[in-house]
Coordinates of C-alpha atoms in Angstrom, one line a residue:
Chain V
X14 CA -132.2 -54.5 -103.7
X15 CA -131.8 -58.0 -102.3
X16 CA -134.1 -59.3 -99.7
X17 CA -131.6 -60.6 -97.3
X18 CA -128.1 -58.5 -97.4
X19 CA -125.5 -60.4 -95.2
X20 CA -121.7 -59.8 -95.3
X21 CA -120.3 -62.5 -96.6
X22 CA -116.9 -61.8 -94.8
X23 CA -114.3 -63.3 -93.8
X24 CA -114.6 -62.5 -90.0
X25 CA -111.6 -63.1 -87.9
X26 CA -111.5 -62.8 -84.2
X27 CA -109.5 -64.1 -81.2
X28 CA -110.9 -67.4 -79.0
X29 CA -112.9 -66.4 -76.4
X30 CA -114.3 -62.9 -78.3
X31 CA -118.1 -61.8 -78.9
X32 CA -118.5 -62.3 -82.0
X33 CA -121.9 -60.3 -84.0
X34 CA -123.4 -61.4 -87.2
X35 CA -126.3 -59.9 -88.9
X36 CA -128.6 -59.5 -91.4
X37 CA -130.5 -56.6 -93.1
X38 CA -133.7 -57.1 -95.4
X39 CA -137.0 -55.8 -96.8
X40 CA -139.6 -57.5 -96.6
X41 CA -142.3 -56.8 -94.2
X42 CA -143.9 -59.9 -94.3
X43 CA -141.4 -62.0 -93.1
X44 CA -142.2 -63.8 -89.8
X45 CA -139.7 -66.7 -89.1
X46 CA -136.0 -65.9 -88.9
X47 CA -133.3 -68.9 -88.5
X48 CA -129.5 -69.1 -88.3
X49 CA -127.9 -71.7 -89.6
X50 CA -124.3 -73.2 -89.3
X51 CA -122.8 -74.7 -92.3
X52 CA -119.4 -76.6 -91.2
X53 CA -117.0 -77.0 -94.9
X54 CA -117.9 -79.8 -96.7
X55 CA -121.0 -80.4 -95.3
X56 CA -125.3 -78.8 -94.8
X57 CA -126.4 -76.0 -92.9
X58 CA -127.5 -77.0 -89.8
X59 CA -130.5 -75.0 -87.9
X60 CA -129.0 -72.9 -84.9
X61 CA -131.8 -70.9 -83.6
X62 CA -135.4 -70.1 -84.5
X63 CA -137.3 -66.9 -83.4
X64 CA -140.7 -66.0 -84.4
X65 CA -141.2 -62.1 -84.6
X66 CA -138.9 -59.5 -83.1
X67 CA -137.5 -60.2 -79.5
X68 CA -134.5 -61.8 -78.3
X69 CA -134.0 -65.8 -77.7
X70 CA -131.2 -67.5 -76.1
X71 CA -129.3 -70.8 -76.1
X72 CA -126.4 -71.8 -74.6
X73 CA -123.4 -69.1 -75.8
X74 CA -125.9 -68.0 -78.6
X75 CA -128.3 -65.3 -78.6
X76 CA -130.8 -64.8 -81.8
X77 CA -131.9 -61.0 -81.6
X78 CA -134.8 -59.7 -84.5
X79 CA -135.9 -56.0 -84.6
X80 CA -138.8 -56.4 -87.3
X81 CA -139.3 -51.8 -87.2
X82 CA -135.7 -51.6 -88.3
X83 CA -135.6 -55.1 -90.5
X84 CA -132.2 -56.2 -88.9
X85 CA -131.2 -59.4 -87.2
X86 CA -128.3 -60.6 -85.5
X87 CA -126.9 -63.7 -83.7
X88 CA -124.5 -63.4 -81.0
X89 CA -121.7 -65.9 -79.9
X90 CA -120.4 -65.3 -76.6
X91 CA -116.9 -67.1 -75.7
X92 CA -116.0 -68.3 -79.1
X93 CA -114.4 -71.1 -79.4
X94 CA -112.2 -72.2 -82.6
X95 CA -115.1 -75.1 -83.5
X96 CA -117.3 -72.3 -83.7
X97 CA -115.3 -71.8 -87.0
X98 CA -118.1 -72.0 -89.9
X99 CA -119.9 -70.2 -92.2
X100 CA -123.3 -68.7 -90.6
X101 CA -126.4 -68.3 -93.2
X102 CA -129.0 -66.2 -91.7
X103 CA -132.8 -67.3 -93.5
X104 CA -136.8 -65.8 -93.1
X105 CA -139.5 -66.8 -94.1
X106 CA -142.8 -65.1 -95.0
X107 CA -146.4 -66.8 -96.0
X108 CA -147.1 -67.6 -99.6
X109 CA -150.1 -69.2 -100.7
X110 CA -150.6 -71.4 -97.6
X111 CA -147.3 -72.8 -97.6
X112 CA -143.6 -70.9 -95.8
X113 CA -141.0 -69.7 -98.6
X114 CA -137.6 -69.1 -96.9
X115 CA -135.0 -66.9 -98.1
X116 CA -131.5 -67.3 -96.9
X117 CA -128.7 -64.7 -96.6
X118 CA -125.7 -65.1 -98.8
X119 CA -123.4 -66.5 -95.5
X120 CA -120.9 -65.3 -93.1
X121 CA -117.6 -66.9 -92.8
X122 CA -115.9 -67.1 -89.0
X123 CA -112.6 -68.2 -88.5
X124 CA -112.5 -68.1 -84.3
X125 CA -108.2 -68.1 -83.9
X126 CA -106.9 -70.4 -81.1
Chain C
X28 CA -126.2 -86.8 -88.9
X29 CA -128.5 -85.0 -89.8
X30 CA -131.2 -87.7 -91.0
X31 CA -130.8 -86.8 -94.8
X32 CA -128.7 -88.8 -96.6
X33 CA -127.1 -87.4 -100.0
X34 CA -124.9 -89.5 -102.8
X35 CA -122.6 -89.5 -104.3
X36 CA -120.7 -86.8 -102.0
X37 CA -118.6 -85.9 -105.2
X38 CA -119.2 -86.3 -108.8
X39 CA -117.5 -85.0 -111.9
X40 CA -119.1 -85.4 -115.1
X41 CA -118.7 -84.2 -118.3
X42 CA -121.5 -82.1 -120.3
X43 CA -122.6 -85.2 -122.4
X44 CA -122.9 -87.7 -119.6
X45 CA -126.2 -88.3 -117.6
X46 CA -125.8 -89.0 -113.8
X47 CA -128.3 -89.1 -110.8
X48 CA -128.3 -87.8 -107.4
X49 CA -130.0 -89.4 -104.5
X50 CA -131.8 -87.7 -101.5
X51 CA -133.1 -90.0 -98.7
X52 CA -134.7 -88.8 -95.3
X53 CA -135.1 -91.0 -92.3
X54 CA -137.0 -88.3 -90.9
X55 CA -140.9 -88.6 -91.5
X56 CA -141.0 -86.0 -93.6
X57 CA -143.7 -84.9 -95.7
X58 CA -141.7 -81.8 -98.0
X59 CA -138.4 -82.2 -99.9
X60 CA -136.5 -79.8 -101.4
X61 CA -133.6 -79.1 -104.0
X62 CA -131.2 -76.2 -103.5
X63 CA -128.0 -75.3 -105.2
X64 CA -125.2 -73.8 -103.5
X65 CA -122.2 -71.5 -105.7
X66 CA -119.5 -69.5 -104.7
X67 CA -120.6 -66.2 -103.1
X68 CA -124.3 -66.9 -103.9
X69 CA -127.2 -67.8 -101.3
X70 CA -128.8 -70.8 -101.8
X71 CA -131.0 -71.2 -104.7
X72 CA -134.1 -73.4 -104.3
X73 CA -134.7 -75.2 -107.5
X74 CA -137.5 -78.1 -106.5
X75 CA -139.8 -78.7 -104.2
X76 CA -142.0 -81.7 -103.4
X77 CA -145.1 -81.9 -100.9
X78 CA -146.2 -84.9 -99.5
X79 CA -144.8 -86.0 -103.6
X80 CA -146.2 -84.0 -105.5
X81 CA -144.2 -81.4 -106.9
X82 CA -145.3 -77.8 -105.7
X83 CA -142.4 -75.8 -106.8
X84 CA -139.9 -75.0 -109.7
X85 CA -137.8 -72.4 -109.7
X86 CA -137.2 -71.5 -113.6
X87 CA -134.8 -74.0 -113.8
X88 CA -133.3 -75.8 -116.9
X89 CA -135.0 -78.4 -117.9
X90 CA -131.5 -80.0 -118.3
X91 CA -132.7 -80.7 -114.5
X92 CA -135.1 -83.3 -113.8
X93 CA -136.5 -84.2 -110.4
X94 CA -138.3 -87.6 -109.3
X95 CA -139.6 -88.3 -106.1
X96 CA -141.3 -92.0 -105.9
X97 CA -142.4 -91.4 -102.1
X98 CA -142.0 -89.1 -99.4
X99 CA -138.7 -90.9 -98.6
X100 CA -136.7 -90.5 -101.2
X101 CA -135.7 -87.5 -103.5
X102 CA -133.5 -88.0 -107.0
X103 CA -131.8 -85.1 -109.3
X104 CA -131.3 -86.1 -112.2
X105 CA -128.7 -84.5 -114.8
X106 CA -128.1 -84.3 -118.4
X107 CA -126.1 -82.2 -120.6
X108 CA -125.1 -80.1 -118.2
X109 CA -123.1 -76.6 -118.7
X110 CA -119.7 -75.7 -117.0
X111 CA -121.7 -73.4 -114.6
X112 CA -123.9 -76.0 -113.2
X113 CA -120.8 -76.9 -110.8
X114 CA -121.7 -76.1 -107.2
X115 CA -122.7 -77.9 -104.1
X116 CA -126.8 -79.4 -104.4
X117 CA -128.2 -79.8 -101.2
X118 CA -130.7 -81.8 -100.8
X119 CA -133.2 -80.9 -97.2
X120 CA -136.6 -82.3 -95.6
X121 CA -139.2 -80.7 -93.7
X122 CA -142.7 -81.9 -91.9
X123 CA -144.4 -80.3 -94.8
X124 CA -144.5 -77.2 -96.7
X125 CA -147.1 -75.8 -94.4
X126 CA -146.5 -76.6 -90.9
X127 CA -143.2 -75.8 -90.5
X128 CA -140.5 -73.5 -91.7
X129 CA -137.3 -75.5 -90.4
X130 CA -135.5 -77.3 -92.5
X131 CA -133.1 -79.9 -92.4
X132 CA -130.5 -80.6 -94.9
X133 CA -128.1 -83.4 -96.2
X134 CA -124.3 -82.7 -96.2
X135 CA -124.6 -82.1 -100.2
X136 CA -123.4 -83.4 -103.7
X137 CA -120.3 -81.7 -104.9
X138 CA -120.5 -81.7 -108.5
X139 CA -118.2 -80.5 -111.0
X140 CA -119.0 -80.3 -114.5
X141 CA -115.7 -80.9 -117.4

């Protein structure tokens, strides 16, 4: 079993839709959990941060963790075609004094004017 | 911009050439890492340097060599390389290895091996 299981897609939804992504894993020790937003052709960038389980919001996006069920999810309200990317879900857990961070395989959004 | 800086953006190199890839970060950071990036695979750390010294490597071929001269500036660099080495390296940067878990990444080398 993989750590992180993400659905790798493609998602296709209308502009202006809710649009859920999420991510299933294993291991208990994780602590951090990130989204990132990887435009083509270029890095992931960090979207969101939450440390433990509990809900955080920004702007359109909201980062959700639920550590007793292991599954995460970012939501996108009013979604807008340049919300078109690929979103990598990552955790981390402690290892020998330093963070390791696992990241999900990626799910693509296409967001259709 | 991100504050990591990757060249080339592109390269295409056949499995007998030797070729370099450069990782800069304008960031203060003390932690640098290398990560490859294939089709339908999460990203694979390979390397990972603390405050220079190197505190991580992932099993990988030794057809992959990493330098870092200072905290600044990170360099891949490859020889002999194998059809399945193409994929997107990433370089990213983070305060350090300890006190943070965010990182910050370059826009990538592209690199496609004949």
């Amino acid at each position: 079993q993989k750590e992180v299981e993400q659905d790798p897609g493609p998602l296709s939804v209308p502009e202006g839709a809710i649009v859920s992504l999420n991510c299933t894993y294993s291991n208990s020790a994780f602590q951090y959990f990130m989204w990132y937003r990887q435009y083509s052709r270029k890095g992931p960038e960090l979207l969101m941060y939450t440390y433990s389980s509990g809900n955080k919001e920004d702007g359109r996006f909201t980062a959700q963790v639920d550590k007793s069920s292991k599954y995460i999810s970012l939501f996108i309200r009013d979604s807008q075609p340049s919300d078109s990317a690929t979103y990598l879900c990552a955790m981390s857990a402690p290892m020998e004094g330093y963070q390791k961070v696992t990241f999900g395989i990626g799910t693509k959004l296409q967001v259709i004017p | 911009e991100t504050g990591v800086t990757q060249t080339p953006r592109h390269l295409v190199m056949g499995m007998t050439n030797k070729k370099s890839l450069k990782c800069e970060q304008h960031l203060g950071h003390n932690a640098m890492y290398w990560y490859k990036q294939s089709a339908k695979k999460p990203l694979e750390l390979m390397f990972v340097y603390n405050f220079k010294e190197q505190t991580e490597n992932n099993s990988v071929p030794s057809r992959f060599s990493p330098e870092c001269p200072n905290s600044s500036h990170l360099f891949l660099h490859l020889h002999t390389l194998q059809p399945e080495d193409s994929a997107l390296y990433l370089c990213a940067s983070s305060q350090d290895r300890r006190g943070t878990v965010i990182q910050y990444f370059g826009a990538g080398t592209r690199l496609s091996v004949l």
